Amino acid sequence: PQEDHEHLVHEGRGRRLFPAAPDRSLLLVKASGAQPHGGGARLEVGSPPYRIVRRWIEQGMPYGRPDDPVITGIEVTPRHRVMPRDYSQQLVIVARYSDGSTKDVTRMTQFESNDAEMADVSATGVVRTAQLAGTVAVMTRYQSHVDVFRATVPLGAPIDALPPERNLVDKHVFANLQLVGMPPSDLADDATFLRRLTIDLAGRLPTTDEASSFLENQDPAKRDQAIERLLTSTDYADFFANKWSSVLRNKRTSDVKQTTYAFHGWIRDSLYHNRPYDQFVRDVLTATGPAGVHPPVAWYDAVSDASAQVEDVAQLFLGLRIQCARCHHHPFEKWSQQDYYGVAAFFSQVGRKPSKLVKGKSDIFHRRGVATAKNPKSGQVVKPTGLDGEPLEIAADQDPRRQLADWMAAPENPFFAPALANRYWKHFFGRGLVDPEDDMRVTNPACNPDLLDALAQHFIHSGFDLRDLVRTICQSSTYQLSALPNEYNQNDKQNFSRFYPRRLNAEVLLDAIDQLTESPTKFAGLPLGTRAVQLPDNKFDSYFLTVFGRPQSASACECERSGEANLAQSLHLLNSSEIQTKVSGARVSRLSGDERPHAARLNELFLAAFARNPSADELEIAAAHIEKGGEEVQKAYEDIVWSLVNTKEFLFNH
């Protein structure tokens, strides 16, 4: 790059380079570690990279001629291979040049594995598999070009039988399991399925009535019926509005709450009425008008400058992190500054003025004029251009954001539908087919690309129907597998041969404790009984929600939500005054004064906590504890509820 050449050759009077004695150049003595340097040793003396830099210095640091051949791409060989565990494979990288020539650049290429536990790769391109089975990708990068080697590492276990194949999800997951040789776990029992489904769709635990009636129901279609019942419920809209409100940055930064409340309500209403996803996104991107009247305008208040708009749209709706391309060519992708500013041009005519209806907020409008953006490094004026698309000529009186929405929702768009399918897959399985879910690139391929493509195409053909996508995932045998591993899949992390347990998120966990104890949390300014997943924005103080990782709605990344366990969480559950107060709440008071046998009362507690009846051992232990307490029946029930809250079975979705 010209800028690098300028810095190296001319900056500081050329002190970094010494053509008369190339090996004495600071660029080489520091990079090779011969002289102490903050960046550490980056080149080995005598290696191909060292020799080529030395030769360039010896030749007088030529910049090159305009007619010199330039690299047009690289190709890795082999591209894919089935590799046994503890096995090695040498990769070869060939660069193609504009004059038709090719060159082996393996020793000049950088390599990186996307799963070091499954396979690592040496600096010379030797891939060695470990003991885990699945699919691993190795990124190869030479100059600004990338390619990917994919290896399938089979376990090779016999698969005698598979659960019933119910839809396209099972078709592709089971095909991959057969290729890898990894038998899946059995299907989960009814109680586990109902609890898992209710948490994932409604953000709450099943009620005791729901649990008992489901367990007693003998209809073979009862699981599909439960999915449909929850999908059409207000709880589904509440829970997914909480998810979307966070990534759409519905964050209140002052005491003005009209816009955040209205935006949250609009999101919830869209989900409840199953607004097609492409229309949902279009309404956000093209939002125009007064704050408080057109709720999606709130997104532009949170994402106020063009660069944030570009980066949020790419990350949230296209699954692409293109922040790097704002200043330079993306190091792991093909996106350049031209691509970045081509998208930025779509937002160049967004105008804003102080709102007359809501103090401190802005009204959004479309300014007349030709939409363009300027590449700050090259000075080139860039027309509105979708990624991998052609520049668009947009009339001055047309809002370019509408063309952006058209390009995104086009059936042939390779990013829009896969990004949403992958995001929702992660919601139900704890990890995306591409992980992280918003970093979809050639060098970070899906662990099951056929499944991701099938889900995306199904989503497009359904008319971008979110409920249909959720229904398809939840009806699959894959989603209904048990979390209990068999002898073969205990270490599986990417093949979905079993359900991966995950801790309840902050809002769901607080609501679950409230529901079990019948002690609702009071949020200032909202009616008693408002659930944590129903909070319209982030401006509600709660130590519980903070310590358990509630996101701050400050970015479009779901990584803001923390699922990591820490000591503060354990201490809060064990002995905080908040939890102690809740466990002595209405349910315990009612059960301790109930005239039913203790077995019936304990059965209610277990149904409320786990959607199942207690086992004989659990019943015996709990009843013995109550009898031991003598007259202190209420304290005994408080102990039991406290114990249930602190079990992994309660704290995790499994």
XYZ file of C-alpha atoms in Angstrom:
654
model
C 0.000 0.000 0.000
C 1.238 3.484 -0.889
C 0.727 4.779 2.646
C 2.837 1.980 4.135
C 5.572 2.593 1.575
C 5.611 6.278 2.515
C 5.937 5.534 6.246
C 8.637 2.903 5.847
C 10.818 4.578 3.243
C 10.518 8.304 3.956
C 9.206 8.889 7.469
C 11.877 9.789 10.025
C 14.345 10.459 7.176
C 14.250 6.779 6.240
C 15.740 5.616 9.547
C 13.927 2.256 9.445
C 15.766 1.022 6.311
C 19.480 0.731 5.420
C 20.038 -0.363 1.778
C 23.826 -0.437 2.194
C 23.493 -3.120 4.868
C 19.943 -4.517 4.705
C 20.390 -6.817 7.723
C 21.061 -3.746 9.906
C 17.697 -2.157 9.021
C 15.480 -1.465 12.014
C 12.599 -3.082 10.145
C 14.476 -6.390 10.212
C 16.416 -6.270 13.479
C 13.304 -5.375 15.445
C 10.966 -7.696 13.570
C 13.369 -10.623 13.999
C 13.873 -9.942 17.701
C 17.569 -9.076 17.366
C 16.762 -5.726 18.990
C 14.137 -5.449 21.765
C 10.798 -4.347 20.390
C 7.306 -4.000 21.881
C 5.771 -6.095 19.126
C 8.081 -9.039 19.775
C 9.714 -11.248 17.152
C 7.575 -11.440 14.007
C 10.082 -12.844 11.481
C 12.629 -15.630 11.719
C 16.069 -14.759 10.321
C 16.518 -16.541 7.015
C 12.835 -17.395 6.587
C 11.094 -16.654 3.250
C 9.350 -13.531 4.617
C 12.653 -12.272 6.043
C 14.482 -12.925 2.757
C 11.903 -11.145 0.608
C 11.944 -8.018 2.809
C 15.758 -8.078 2.865
C 15.883 -8.389 -0.925
C 13.467 -5.442 -1.300
C 15.680 -3.257 0.923
C 18.809 -4.368 -0.964
C 17.161 -3.309 -4.243
C 16.508 0.199 -2.902
C 12.880 -0.216 -1.754
C 11.196 0.057 -5.171
C 7.481 0.822 -5.101
C 6.734 -1.015 -8.340
C 5.325 0.024 -11.687
C 1.658 0.488 -12.611
C 1.918 -2.306 -15.183
C 3.374 -4.852 -12.740
C 1.163 -7.937 -12.309
C -0.959 -7.797 -9.164
C -2.499 -10.610 -7.189
C -6.116 -11.408 -8.058
C -6.769 -14.260 -5.642
C -5.400 -17.273 -3.812
C -6.411 -20.919 -3.783
C -5.816 -23.469 -1.024
C -5.201 -27.119 -1.847
C -6.886 -29.283 -0.728
C -10.084 -27.300 -0.081
C -11.801 -29.987 1.970
C -10.746 -33.278 3.420
C -12.027 -35.944 5.774
C -9.230 -36.286 8.339
C -8.963 -38.854 11.120
C -8.258 -37.655 14.624
C -4.602 -36.997 15.471
C -3.716 -36.663 11.804
C -1.841 -34.024 9.801
C -2.290 -32.417 6.385
C 0.030 -29.998 4.570
C -1.782 -27.129 2.853
C -0.468 -25.505 -0.324
C -1.415 -21.933 -1.229
C -1.158 -20.773 -4.839
C -1.543 -17.102 -5.748
C -3.016 -16.057 -9.112
C -1.788 -12.860 -10.778
C -3.305 -10.467 -13.278
C -0.936 -11.607 -16.046
C -2.193 -15.188 -15.741
C 0.828 -16.445 -13.825
C 0.690 -18.401 -10.552
C 3.067 -18.724 -7.622
C 3.353 -20.961 -4.569
C 3.098 -18.584 -1.598
C 2.588 -21.151 1.169
C 5.549 -19.932 3.237
C 4.323 -16.337 2.955
C 0.745 -17.107 3.993
C -0.818 -16.618 7.401
C -2.919 -19.466 8.802
C -5.502 -19.525 11.566
C -7.801 -22.283 12.823
C -11.330 -21.336 13.849
C -11.365 -24.062 16.530
C -7.988 -24.749 18.108
C -9.468 -27.526 20.271
C -10.376 -29.466 17.155
C -7.328 -28.707 14.993
C -4.349 -26.391 15.033
C -2.202 -25.171 12.165
C 1.502 -24.374 12.024
C 3.104 -21.288 10.485
C 4.056 -23.426 7.492
C 0.492 -24.654 6.852
C 0.487 -28.087 8.495
C -2.958 -28.806 9.942
C -3.104 -31.327 12.793
C -6.375 -32.613 14.170
C -6.944 -33.302 17.869
C -9.452 -35.673 19.503
C -12.749 -33.815 18.946
C -15.027 -34.763 16.063
C -16.805 -32.293 13.800
C -15.905 -29.704 11.177
C -13.030 -27.260 11.462
C -11.968 -24.436 9.158
C -8.517 -22.984 8.611
C -8.264 -19.446 7.298
C -5.447 -18.750 4.840
C -4.516 -15.129 4.151
C -1.962 -13.730 1.736
C -1.850 -9.963 1.276
C -5.518 -8.900 1.104
C -6.851 -12.226 -0.175
C -8.298 -15.112 1.805
C -9.370 -18.694 1.248
C -10.523 -21.467 3.572
C -9.634 -25.114 4.078
C -12.334 -27.217 5.745
C -11.725 -30.551 7.429
C -14.316 -33.045 8.610
C -13.034 -35.034 11.573
C -15.165 -38.180 12.027
C -15.678 -39.955 15.322
C -16.585 -43.121 13.469
C -19.026 -44.541 16.005
C -21.793 -46.835 14.738
C -25.257 -45.263 14.420
C -27.858 -47.984 14.842
C -30.913 -45.715 14.816
C -31.823 -42.056 14.580
C -34.789 -40.165 16.020
C -37.624 -39.544 13.553
C -36.720 -37.069 10.818
C -39.423 -34.421 11.097
C -38.274 -31.658 8.746
C -35.355 -30.044 6.918
C -33.517 -29.390 10.184
C -33.300 -33.083 11.006
C -32.437 -33.968 7.413
C -29.243 -31.922 7.463
C -28.278 -32.428 11.108
C -28.672 -36.215 10.900
C -26.815 -36.366 7.581
C -23.904 -34.590 9.226
C -24.035 -36.895 12.277
C -23.863 -39.913 9.976
C -20.900 -38.393 8.124
C -19.102 -37.697 11.393
C -20.197 -40.980 12.963
C -21.727 -39.492 16.129
C -24.921 -41.059 17.536
C -27.341 -38.442 18.897
C -28.871 -38.518 22.360
C -32.415 -39.779 22.844
C -35.393 -37.440 22.690
C -36.054 -35.455 25.869
C -38.955 -36.473 28.108
C -42.181 -34.465 28.113
C -41.416 -32.426 31.236
C -37.967 -31.396 29.979
C -39.343 -30.515 26.556
C -42.175 -28.374 27.934
C -39.880 -26.455 30.277
C -37.272 -25.937 27.542
C -39.865 -24.795 25.017
C -41.654 -22.422 27.390
C -38.391 -20.768 28.383
C -37.230 -20.428 24.771
C -40.544 -19.168 23.364
C -42.173 -17.328 26.261
C -39.239 -16.441 28.508
C -40.872 -18.013 31.563
C -41.458 -21.338 33.312
C -44.570 -23.393 32.594
C -47.331 -22.864 35.146
C -48.322 -25.813 37.323
C -51.567 -26.127 35.367
C -49.699 -26.131 32.038
C -47.238 -28.725 33.300
C -49.792 -31.100 34.820
C -52.151 -30.961 31.827
C -49.262 -31.507 29.377
C -47.945 -34.509 31.310
C -51.423 -36.037 31.450
C -52.171 -35.380 27.764
C -51.887 -38.536 25.651
C -52.281 -36.837 22.257
C -49.270 -37.701 20.009
C -49.435 -34.164 18.606
C -49.272 -32.439 21.984
C -45.735 -31.095 21.457
C -46.731 -29.386 18.217
C -49.839 -28.054 19.962
C -47.706 -26.585 22.759
C -45.460 -24.889 20.195
C -48.461 -23.334 18.478
C -50.047 -22.205 21.740
C -46.891 -20.429 22.876
C -46.136 -18.955 19.442
C -49.468 -17.144 19.376
C -49.268 -15.967 22.990
C -48.503 -12.478 24.264
C -45.627 -14.008 26.250
C -43.850 -14.881 22.981
C -44.177 -11.277 21.813
C -42.953 -9.970 25.184
C -39.899 -12.217 25.254
C -38.727 -11.653 21.699
C -39.434 -7.915 22.008
C -36.950 -7.957 24.884
C -34.396 -9.597 22.579
C -34.919 -7.213 19.653
C -35.230 -4.107 21.810
C -31.742 -4.724 23.161
C -29.938 -5.146 19.822
C -31.891 -2.240 18.304
C -30.368 -0.079 21.048
C -33.653 0.928 22.660
C -31.745 2.682 25.433
C -33.073 5.518 27.570
C -30.316 8.015 28.360
C -32.504 10.600 30.111
C -35.845 10.839 31.885
C -37.630 11.093 28.529
C -39.295 7.718 28.062
C -41.955 8.344 25.412
C -39.775 7.203 22.522
C -38.256 4.105 24.147
C -41.638 2.962 25.436
C -43.217 3.552 22.013
C -40.397 1.737 20.167
C -40.613 -1.255 22.504
C -44.389 -1.322 22.047
C -44.001 -1.204 18.274
C -41.509 -4.095 18.315
C -43.802 -6.146 20.544
C -46.827 -5.414 18.361
C -44.874 -6.380 15.226
C -43.942 -9.735 16.742
C -47.406 -10.420 18.114
C -49.014 -9.797 14.722
C -46.162 -11.633 12.971
C -45.088 -8.762 10.741
C -42.872 -10.222 7.975
C -39.227 -9.771 8.886
C -38.346 -7.904 5.692
C -41.128 -5.401 6.428
C -39.991 -5.107 10.048
C -36.459 -4.232 8.926
C -37.723 -1.893 6.205
C -39.802 0.035 8.751
C -36.720 0.525 10.943
C -34.360 1.541 8.135
C -36.756 3.937 6.404
C -38.221 5.442 9.599
C -39.255 9.049 8.961
C -41.236 11.590 10.908
C -41.651 12.985 14.411
C -40.264 11.132 17.405
C -43.123 9.721 19.434
C -45.406 9.425 16.393
C -43.335 6.976 14.321
C -41.718 4.672 16.929
C -38.901 3.183 14.760
C -37.453 6.713 14.490
C -36.031 5.944 17.952
C -33.387 3.767 16.268
C -31.929 6.836 14.564
C -31.738 8.621 17.908
C -29.618 5.787 19.308
C -27.573 5.300 16.114
C -27.044 8.921 15.255
C -24.062 9.038 12.874
C -23.660 7.434 9.466
C -20.799 5.113 10.455
C -22.824 3.656 13.338
C -25.787 3.190 10.997
C -23.651 1.339 8.445
C -22.018 -0.895 11.035
C -25.228 -1.693 12.934
C -27.142 -2.530 9.745
C -24.341 -4.815 8.543
C -23.889 -6.541 11.889
C -27.540 -6.836 12.887
C -29.303 -7.518 9.587
C -26.535 -8.963 7.386
C -24.429 -10.791 9.980
C -21.289 -8.943 8.859
C -18.767 -7.040 10.941
C -17.418 -4.456 8.518
C -16.097 -1.956 11.071
C -12.528 -2.684 9.951
C -13.300 -1.548 6.392
C -14.032 1.968 7.613
C -10.283 2.694 7.688
C -8.634 -0.117 5.702
C -9.292 -3.339 3.836
C -10.917 -5.942 6.114
C -8.106 -8.300 7.243
C -10.243 -11.465 7.105
C -12.720 -10.613 4.378
C -12.995 -9.073 0.929
C -14.653 -5.841 2.087
C -12.778 -2.663 1.214
C -13.279 0.989 2.078
C -15.193 1.352 -1.181
C -17.665 -1.279 0.012
C -18.035 0.440 3.376
C -18.716 3.885 1.950
C -20.987 2.425 -0.714
C -23.313 1.362 2.109
C -22.752 4.654 3.952
C -24.070 6.530 0.899
C -27.541 5.091 1.534
C -27.689 7.103 4.765
C -26.134 10.311 3.447
C -29.473 12.085 2.998
C -30.879 11.337 6.458
C -31.812 14.663 7.993
C -32.723 15.391 11.581
C -34.152 18.335 13.458
C -35.176 18.882 17.095
C -38.537 17.284 17.786
C -41.424 19.584 18.600
C -43.251 16.748 20.347
C -40.561 15.120 22.507
C -37.951 17.311 24.160
C -34.371 16.183 23.557
C -35.297 13.906 20.646
C -35.023 14.298 16.878
C -37.464 14.139 14.006
C -36.069 12.238 11.000
C -36.632 13.272 7.396
C -35.196 12.719 3.908
C -33.185 15.639 2.540
C -33.426 16.218 -1.167
C -30.176 15.702 -2.997
C -28.061 13.068 -4.701
C -26.946 10.398 -2.244
C -23.180 9.855 -2.169
C -20.401 9.270 0.337
C -16.744 10.227 0.197
C -13.924 7.776 0.779
C -11.696 9.815 3.140
C -8.511 8.023 2.133
C -8.860 8.117 -1.664
C -11.119 11.164 -1.868
C -13.334 9.250 -4.292
C -17.064 9.954 -4.319
C -18.973 6.687 -3.888
C -22.536 6.037 -5.017
C -24.975 3.946 -2.961
C -23.904 0.339 -3.430
C -25.029 -2.861 -1.742
C -22.259 -5.227 -0.702
C -21.176 -7.177 -3.784
C -23.696 -5.098 -5.755
C -23.609 -2.509 -8.505
C -23.637 1.275 -7.830
C -27.145 2.722 -7.960
C -28.343 5.911 -9.594
C -30.927 7.345 -7.194
C -32.889 10.478 -8.017
C -32.584 13.436 -5.665
C -36.218 13.208 -4.599
C -36.015 9.504 -3.700
C -35.069 8.207 -0.272
C -32.037 5.932 -0.845
C -32.848 3.950 2.284
C -35.770 2.384 0.434
C -33.384 1.036 -2.215
C -31.203 -0.316 0.590
C -34.210 -2.151 2.052
C -35.104 -3.477 -1.427
C -31.580 -4.815 -1.927
C -31.525 -6.435 1.507
C -34.877 -8.205 1.121
C -34.236 -9.442 -2.418
C -34.428 -13.275 -2.519
C -30.980 -13.452 -4.117
C -29.327 -11.436 -1.319
C -26.759 -13.859 0.179
C -26.621 -12.192 3.603
C -30.069 -11.127 4.826
C -31.969 -14.403 5.307
C -28.940 -16.479 6.462
C -28.102 -13.831 9.083
C -31.563 -14.034 10.666
C -31.729 -17.834 10.416
C -28.349 -18.078 12.115
C -29.324 -15.564 14.829
C -32.485 -17.492 15.673
C -30.645 -20.819 15.590
C -28.341 -19.487 18.280
C -31.333 -18.403 20.371
C -32.561 -22.000 20.521
C -29.262 -23.897 20.626
C -26.895 -21.565 22.458
C -24.476 -21.277 19.514
C -24.934 -20.302 15.901
C -24.292 -22.440 12.875
C -21.829 -19.601 12.329
C -20.431 -18.482 15.665
C -20.303 -15.652 16.670
C -23.702 -15.221 15.064
C -22.948 -11.761 13.638
C -19.525 -12.565 12.172
C -20.484 -14.435 9.013
C -17.584 -14.441 6.570
C -15.755 -16.749 4.207
C -13.074 -17.319 6.835
C -15.628 -18.243 9.518
C -17.826 -20.792 7.730
C -20.905 -22.506 9.131
C -20.396 -25.818 10.901
C -23.276 -27.145 8.775
C -23.470 -24.958 5.647
C -26.173 -27.088 3.997
C -28.456 -26.596 6.996
C -27.884 -22.840 7.089
C -28.655 -22.553 3.381
C -31.787 -24.705 3.731
C -33.078 -22.642 6.665
C -32.422 -19.387 4.797
C -34.226 -20.602 1.676
C -37.138 -21.864 3.739
C -37.329 -18.475 5.465
C -37.369 -16.650 2.106
C -40.024 -18.930 0.623
C -42.240 -18.455 3.689
C -42.331 -14.706 3.012
C -39.854 -13.975 5.848
C -42.280 -15.465 8.380
C -40.569 -15.408 11.785
C -43.122 -17.662 13.460
C -42.752 -20.225 10.704
C -38.982 -20.276 11.185
C -39.362 -20.709 14.946
C -41.971 -23.433 14.417
C -39.656 -25.285 12.005
C -36.795 -25.262 14.512
C -38.882 -26.242 17.535
C -40.762 -29.055 15.775
C -37.519 -30.753 14.775
C -36.261 -33.817 16.607
C -32.905 -32.020 16.809
C -34.348 -29.348 19.099
C -36.132 -32.004 21.158
C -33.032 -34.122 21.866
C -32.060 -34.697 25.467
C -29.206 -32.740 27.022
C -27.925 -35.982 28.583
C -24.919 -37.174 26.550
C -24.296 -40.730 25.475
C -20.887 -42.380 25.480
C -19.972 -40.758 22.159
C -21.218 -37.158 22.158
C -20.186 -35.835 25.542
C -17.571 -33.542 24.002
C -19.651 -32.495 21.002
C -19.797 -28.704 20.655
C -20.950 -28.124 17.080
C -22.822 -31.092 15.629
C -26.044 -30.666 17.664
C -26.097 -34.344 18.598
C -27.666 -33.290 21.913
C -29.167 -30.199 23.484
C -26.556 -27.868 25.010
C -27.652 -26.681 28.493
C -27.347 -22.965 29.088
C -28.008 -20.720 32.050
C -31.248 -18.766 32.090
C -30.620 -15.161 31.096
C -30.996 -12.433 33.699
C -34.586 -11.398 33.023
C -35.889 -14.957 32.616
C -34.171 -16.110 35.805
C -35.606 -13.269 37.868
C -39.071 -13.974 36.474
C -38.621 -17.701 37.179
C -37.785 -17.021 40.828
C -40.746 -14.633 41.077
C -43.034 -17.239 39.523
C -41.826 -20.072 41.768
C -42.096 -18.014 44.959
C -45.168 -16.008 43.884
C -43.284 -12.867 44.924
C -43.271 -10.470 41.952
C -40.519 -7.875 41.685
C -41.749 -4.261 41.733
C -40.287 -2.035 39.028
C -40.637 1.711 39.565
C -43.385 3.306 37.499
C -44.817 0.009 36.239
C -47.761 -2.048 37.549
C -47.006 -4.804 40.041
C -46.772 -8.045 38.109
C -44.786 -6.605 35.203
C -42.205 -9.250 34.332
C -38.537 -8.449 33.807
C -38.769 -9.574 30.170
C -41.545 -6.989 29.676
C -39.429 -3.986 30.719
C -39.658 -1.436 27.883
C -36.069 -0.177 28.166
C -32.903 -0.491 30.240
C -33.610 2.331 32.698
C -34.847 0.138 35.563
C -32.428 -0.336 38.434
C -32.029 -3.945 39.525
C -28.917 -5.362 41.127
C -30.130 -8.848 40.213
C -30.414 -8.045 36.497
C -27.053 -6.291 36.494
C -25.121 -9.043 38.239
C -26.657 -11.729 36.008
C -25.583 -9.991 32.805
C -28.490 -7.930 31.469
C -27.261 -6.055 28.340
C -27.042 -2.263 28.356
C -28.460 -1.863 24.825
C -25.358 0.108 23.852
C -24.569 -1.847 20.672
C -26.071 -4.173 18.082
C -24.086 -7.116 19.448
C -25.806 -9.835 21.455
C -22.434 -10.363 23.130
C -23.454 -7.568 25.505
C -25.544 -10.152 27.311
C -23.250 -12.128 29.570
C -23.932 -15.783 30.276
C -20.811 -16.279 32.346
C -21.117 -17.455 35.940
C -19.359 -15.511 38.690
C -19.022 -15.444 42.453
C -21.365 -12.477 42.893
C -24.197 -14.463 41.277
C -23.674 -17.442 43.573
C -23.541 -15.282 46.684
C -26.684 -13.412 45.632
C -28.654 -16.622 45.158
C -27.345 -18.153 48.367
C -27.752 -15.406 50.930
C -28.981 -12.076 49.576
C -31.863 -10.390 51.354
C -33.712 -10.189 48.015
C -33.741 -13.977 47.579
C -34.415 -14.626 51.264
C -37.456 -12.357 51.092
C -38.762 -14.064 47.972
C -38.429 -17.643 49.256
C -40.639 -16.722 52.227
C -43.216 -15.227 49.857
C -46.806 -16.023 48.975
C -46.344 -19.608 47.737
C -44.558 -20.755 50.878
C -47.101 -18.996 53.101
C -49.910 -20.700 51.218
C -48.320 -24.160 51.149
C -47.318 -24.132 54.808
C -50.955 -23.471 55.793
C -52.390 -25.893 53.226
C -54.293 -28.929 54.498
C -53.243 -31.204 51.659
C -50.701 -33.954 52.365
C -47.101 -32.819 52.101
C -46.649 -35.036 49.035
C -49.274 -33.051 47.123
C -47.768 -29.744 48.197
C -44.272 -30.864 47.217
C -45.607 -32.062 43.895
C -46.858 -28.501 43.240
C -43.413 -27.070 44.024
C -41.639 -29.451 41.659
C -44.153 -28.791 38.904
C -43.627 -25.045 39.371
C -39.818 -25.315 39.356
C -39.114 -28.139 36.909
C -42.454 -28.939 35.151
C -42.183 -32.475 36.528
C -43.208 -34.508 39.544
C -40.602 -35.235 42.224
C -38.888 -38.605 42.235
C -39.441 -40.980 45.140
C -36.053 -40.059 46.631
C -36.704 -36.330 46.319
C -40.105 -36.733 47.906
C -38.691 -38.770 50.769
C -35.874 -36.306 51.505
C -38.132 -33.241 51.394
C -40.845 -34.865 53.545
C -38.242 -35.930 56.099
C -36.946 -32.359 56.309
C -40.474 -31.053 56.958
C -41.082 -33.653 59.670
C -37.751 -32.824 61.278
C -38.800 -29.181 61.520
C -41.694 -30.009 63.817
C -43.837 -26.901 64.269
C -41.661 -24.825 61.941
C -43.437 -25.960 58.781
C -43.077 -22.623 57.010
C -39.316 -22.511 57.595
C -39.023 -26.046 56.256
C -40.828 -25.052 53.062
C -38.625 -21.956 52.791
C -35.577 -24.245 52.969
C -36.973 -26.452 50.204
C -37.779 -23.514 47.896
C -34.317 -22.034 48.554
C -32.789 -25.415 47.662
C -34.787 -25.664 44.443
C -33.742 -22.159 43.341
C -30.070 -23.069 43.792
C -30.123 -26.297 41.792
C -28.586 -26.470 38.334
C -31.841 -27.947 37.105
C -33.576 -24.682 37.991
C -30.832 -22.272 36.901
C -30.290 -23.870 33.487
C -32.387 -24.527 30.435
C -31.638 -28.138 29.580
